[in-house]
Amino acid sequence: MVRLELDQVVMRRMKEDDIEVVKALIKEGCEGTENRLILHILTRPLCLFILAVFSSILRCLVHSFILALAIPVFLLIVFLKITMPRSTGVLGSSRPYWDYVGSSYRGTQDETLQNPYCRISGKTPVTRKPRRRIGPKEKDKETPTEKVTAEREQSAGQVWVADCEGDIIGCIFRDSERRAGIRRICRLVTGSWYRREGLGRLLVQSLEQRERESGAHRVYAHVPYPSKVAEVFFRKLGYQQLGEGADEEEDDEERKLETAERGFLGHPLTKVFYKDL
């Protein structure tokens, strides 16, 4: 575990040069989550009943008890791997992929989130870009940049990265603004060496502060169904699971627009949490 000084973390918009690093960070954070979701679906009573029926039919055809059990399970796992949205790795998103290029920041001056720890410590965080040697062939090679329209940038949302002395150690994805005053966190990842250091809390609370100042009054977050750690994390930050509140009847129409991601046989893949700002 690496001791992290939170007052030295700069939370800035992701640039196009950061995309590959962010992808690697997400891949590390998503590891094993998809398999846990598949196991969750396979162990539901209705799913077990369907597998038992198919196994009974195959038992008469293949004359092998082991094959009759293994074939339906194997085929269902393959089906779930193909059809399950890739976005449910960390936090749910309605799109099966994320438009990284469209969400990258193109401003000349870095856009950053406020870091409350800097005011407490009185220190100014320093961001140093890692030096990279450029070969003679790379100097002559031009990197093509995709054309990003205003519509594509709007639909892609925003990605904020936690930068500590030039190293990206975490990121948070904010979905596109589909409803006025409503924001949605669709991914949150921290590096494996910087977990339980308060980095995730810093990213969420800083983004909440920015969205509150921009006029948002509610934030949603989707947590993978089997993830108890993520559920506890958001509850500690003041989030409430959708359907638990006693006063939800007053605002029922708005909350109906936010539904959990669902997979095979309609089984939920995510739990929906919300917080009023």
Coordinates of N, CA and C in Angstrom, one line a residue, residues 149-243:
T149 N -17.5 16.4 -33.0 CA -18.5 17.4 -33.1 C -19.0 17.8 -31.8
A150 N -19.8 18.9 -31.7 CA -20.4 19.3 -30.4 C -21.4 18.2 -29.9
E151 N -22.1 17.6 -30.9 CA -23.1 16.6 -30.5 C -22.4 15.4 -29.9
R152 N -21.3 15.0 -30.5 CA -20.6 13.8 -30.0 C -20.0 14.0 -28.7
E153 N -19.4 15.2 -28.5 CA -18.8 15.6 -27.2 C -19.9 15.6 -26.1
Q154 N -21.1 16.1 -26.5 CA -22.2 16.2 -25.5 C -22.7 14.9 -25.1
S155 N -22.8 14.0 -26.0 CA -23.3 12.6 -25.7 C -22.3 11.8 -25.0
A156 N -21.0 12.1 -25.2 CA -19.9 11.3 -24.5 C -19.8 11.6 -23.1
G157 N -20.2 12.8 -22.6 CA -20.0 13.1 -21.2 C -18.7 13.6 -20.9
Q158 N -18.3 13.4 -19.6 CA -17.0 13.9 -19.2 C -16.2 12.8 -18.4
V159 N -14.9 12.9 -18.5 CA -14.0 12.0 -17.7 C -13.0 12.9 -16.9
W160 N -13.0 12.7 -15.7 CA -12.0 13.4 -14.8 C -11.0 12.4 -14.3
V161 N -9.8 12.8 -14.3 CA -8.7 11.9 -13.8 C -8.0 12.5 -12.6
A162 N -7.6 11.6 -11.7 CA -6.8 12.0 -10.5 C -5.3 11.9 -10.9
D163 N -4.7 13.1 -11.0 CA -3.3 13.2 -11.4 C -2.4 13.5 -10.2
C164 N -1.4 12.6 -9.9 CA -0.5 12.9 -8.8 C 0.9 12.8 -9.3
E165 N 1.5 14.0 -9.5 CA 2.9 14.1 -10.0 C 3.1 13.5 -11.3
G166 N 2.1 13.6 -12.2 CA 2.2 13.1 -13.6 C 1.6 11.7 -13.7
D167 N 1.3 11.0 -12.7 CA 0.7 9.7 -12.8 C -0.8 9.7 -12.6
I168 N -1.6 9.1 -13.5 CA -3.0 9.0 -13.3 C -3.3 7.8 -12.4
I169 N -3.9 8.1 -11.2 CA -4.1 7.1 -10.2 C -5.6 6.8 -10.0
G170 N -6.5 7.5 -10.7 CA -7.9 7.2 -10.6 C -8.7 8.0 -11.6
C171 N -9.9 7.7 -11.8 CA -10.8 8.4 -12.7 C -12.2 8.2 -12.4
I172 N -13.0 9.2 -12.8 CA -14.5 9.2 -12.6 C -15.2 9.7 -13.9
F173 N -16.2 8.9 -14.3 CA -16.9 9.2 -15.5 C -18.3 9.8 -15.2
R174 N -18.6 11.0 -15.8 CA -19.9 11.6 -15.6 C -20.6 11.4 -17.0
D175 N -21.8 10.8 -16.9 CA -22.5 10.6 -18.2 C -23.1 11.9 -18.7
S176 N -23.6 11.8 -20.0 CA -24.1 13.0 -20.6 C -25.3 13.6 -19.9
E177 N -25.6 14.9 -20.1 CA -26.7 15.5 -19.4 C -28.0 15.3 -20.2
R178 N -28.7 14.2 -19.8 CA -29.9 13.8 -20.5 C -31.1 14.5 -19.9
R179 N -31.1 14.8 -18.6 CA -32.2 15.4 -18.0 C -31.7 16.6 -17.2
A180 N -32.5 17.7 -17.2 CA -32.1 18.9 -16.6 C -31.9 18.7 -15.1
G181 N -30.8 19.1 -14.5 CA -30.6 19.0 -13.1 C -30.2 17.7 -12.6
I182 N -30.1 16.7 -13.5 CA -29.8 15.3 -13.1 C -28.4 14.9 -13.7
R183 N -27.6 14.4 -12.8 CA -26.2 13.9 -13.3 C -26.1 12.4 -12.9
R184 N -25.2 11.8 -13.7 CA -25.1 10.3 -13.5 C -23.6 9.9 -13.5
I185 N -23.1 9.3 -12.4 CA -21.8 8.8 -12.4 C -21.8 7.4 -12.9
C186 N -21.1 7.1 -14.0 CA -21.2 5.8 -14.7 C -20.0 5.0 -14.5
R187 N -18.9 5.6 -14.0 CA -17.7 4.7 -13.7 C -16.9 5.4 -12.7
L188 N -16.3 4.7 -11.8 CA -15.4 5.2 -10.8 C -14.3 4.1 -10.5
V189 N -13.1 4.5 -10.7 CA -12.0 3.6 -10.6 C -10.8 4.2 -9.9
T190 N -10.2 3.5 -9.0 CA -8.9 4.0 -8.4 C -7.9 2.9 -8.6
G191 N -6.6 3.3 -8.7 CA -5.5 2.4 -8.9 C -5.4 1.4 -7.7
S192 N -5.0 0.2 -7.9 CA -5.0 -0.8 -6.9 C -4.0 -0.5 -5.7
W193 N -3.0 0.4 -6.0 CA -2.1 0.8 -5.0 C -2.6 1.9 -4.1
Y194 N -3.7 2.5 -4.5 CA -4.2 3.7 -3.9 C -5.6 3.6 -3.4
R195 N -6.0 2.4 -3.1 CA -7.4 2.1 -2.6 C -7.4 2.3 -1.0
R196 N -8.5 2.6 -0.5 CA -8.7 2.8 0.9 C -7.9 4.0 1.4
E197 N -7.6 4.9 0.6 CA -6.8 6.1 0.9 C -7.6 7.4 0.9
G198 N -8.9 7.2 0.5 CA -9.8 8.4 0.4 C -9.8 9.0 -1.0
L199 N -9.2 8.3 -2.0 CA -9.2 8.9 -3.3 C -10.5 8.8 -4.0
G200 N -11.2 7.7 -3.9 CA -12.5 7.6 -4.5 C -13.5 8.6 -3.9
R201 N -13.5 8.8 -2.6 CA -14.3 9.7 -1.9 C -14.0 11.2 -2.4
L202 N -12.7 11.5 -2.6 CA -12.3 12.8 -3.1 C -12.9 13.0 -4.5
L203 N -12.8 12.1 -5.3 CA -13.3 12.2 -6.7 C -14.8 12.5 -6.7
V204 N -15.5 11.7 -6.0 CA -17.0 11.8 -6.0 C -17.4 13.1 -5.4
Q205 N -16.9 13.5 -4.2 CA -17.3 14.7 -3.6 C -16.9 15.9 -4.3
S206 N -15.8 15.9 -5.0 CA -15.3 17.1 -5.8 C -16.2 17.2 -7.0
L207 N -16.6 16.1 -7.6 CA -17.5 16.2 -8.8 C -18.9 16.6 -8.3
E208 N -19.3 16.2 -7.2 CA -20.6 16.6 -6.7 C -20.6 18.1 -6.4
Q209 N -19.6 18.7 -5.9 CA -19.5 20.1 -5.7 C -19.6 20.9 -7.0
R210 N -18.9 20.4 -8.0 CA -18.9 21.1 -9.3 C -20.3 21.0 -9.9
E211 N -21.0 19.9 -9.8 CA -22.3 19.8 -10.4 C -23.3 20.6 -9.6
R212 N -23.1 20.7 -8.3 CA -24.0 21.5 -7.5 C -23.9 22.9 -7.9
E213 N -22.7 23.4 -8.1 CA -22.5 24.8 -8.6 C -23.1 25.1 -10.0
S214 N -23.1 24.0 -10.8 CA -23.6 24.2 -12.2 C -25.2 24.1 -12.2
G215 N -25.8 23.8 -11.1 CA -27.3 23.8 -11.1 C -27.9 22.4 -10.9
A216 N -27.1 21.3 -10.8 CA -27.7 20.0 -10.6 C -28.2 19.8 -9.2
H217 N -29.3 19.1 -9.1 CA -29.9 18.8 -7.8 C -29.9 17.4 -7.4
R218 N -29.5 16.5 -8.3 CA -29.5 15.0 -7.9 C -28.4 14.3 -8.7
V219 N -27.8 13.3 -8.1 CA -26.8 12.5 -8.8 C -27.1 11.1 -8.6
Y220 N -27.1 10.3 -9.7 CA -27.3 8.9 -9.6 C -26.0 8.1 -9.8
A221 N -26.0 6.9 -9.2 CA -24.8 6.0 -9.4 C -25.3 4.6 -9.5
H222 N -24.8 3.8 -10.4 CA -25.2 2.4 -10.6 C -24.0 1.5 -10.1
V223 N -24.4 0.7 -9.1 CA -23.4 -0.2 -8.5 C -23.6 -1.6 -9.0
P224 N -22.6 -2.4 -9.4 CA -22.7 -3.8 -9.8 C -23.4 -4.6 -8.7
Y225 N -24.4 -5.4 -9.1 CA -25.3 -6.0 -8.1 C -24.5 -6.8 -7.0
P226 N -23.5 -7.6 -7.4 CA -22.8 -8.4 -6.3 C -21.8 -7.6 -5.5
S227 N -21.5 -6.3 -5.8 CA -20.5 -5.6 -5.2 C -21.0 -5.0 -3.9
K228 N -20.6 -5.6 -2.7 CA -20.9 -5.0 -1.4 C -20.0 -3.9 -1.1
V229 N -18.8 -3.9 -1.6 CA -17.8 -2.8 -1.3 C -18.3 -1.5 -1.8
A230 N -18.7 -1.5 -3.1 CA -19.2 -0.3 -3.8 C -20.5 0.2 -3.1
E231 N -21.4 -0.7 -2.7 CA -22.6 -0.4 -2.0 C -22.4 0.4 -0.7
V232 N -21.5 -0.2 0.1 CA -21.1 0.4 1.3 C -20.4 1.8 1.1
F233 N -19.6 1.9 0.1 CA -18.9 3.1 -0.3 C -19.9 4.3 -0.5
F234 N -20.9 4.0 -1.4 CA -21.8 5.1 -1.7 C -22.7 5.4 -0.5
R235 N -23.1 4.4 0.3 CA -23.9 4.7 1.4 C -23.2 5.6 2.4
K236 N -21.9 5.4 2.6 CA -21.1 6.3 3.5 C -21.1 7.7 3.0
L237 N -21.2 7.9 1.6 CA -21.2 9.2 1.1 C -22.6 9.9 1.0
G238 N -23.5 9.2 1.7 CA -24.9 9.8 1.8 C -25.8 9.4 0.7
Y239 N -25.5 8.4 -0.1 CA -26.4 7.9 -1.2 C -27.4 7.0 -0.6
Q240 N -28.5 6.9 -1.3 CA -29.6 6.0 -0.8 C -30.0 5.2 -2.0
Q241 N -30.3 3.9 -1.7 CA -30.7 3.0 -2.8 C -32.1 3.3 -3.3
L242 N -32.3 3.3 -4.6 CA -33.6 3.6 -5.1 C -34.6 2.6 -4.7
G243 N -35.8 3.1 -4.1 CA -36.8 2.2 -3.6 C -36.8 2.1 -2.1

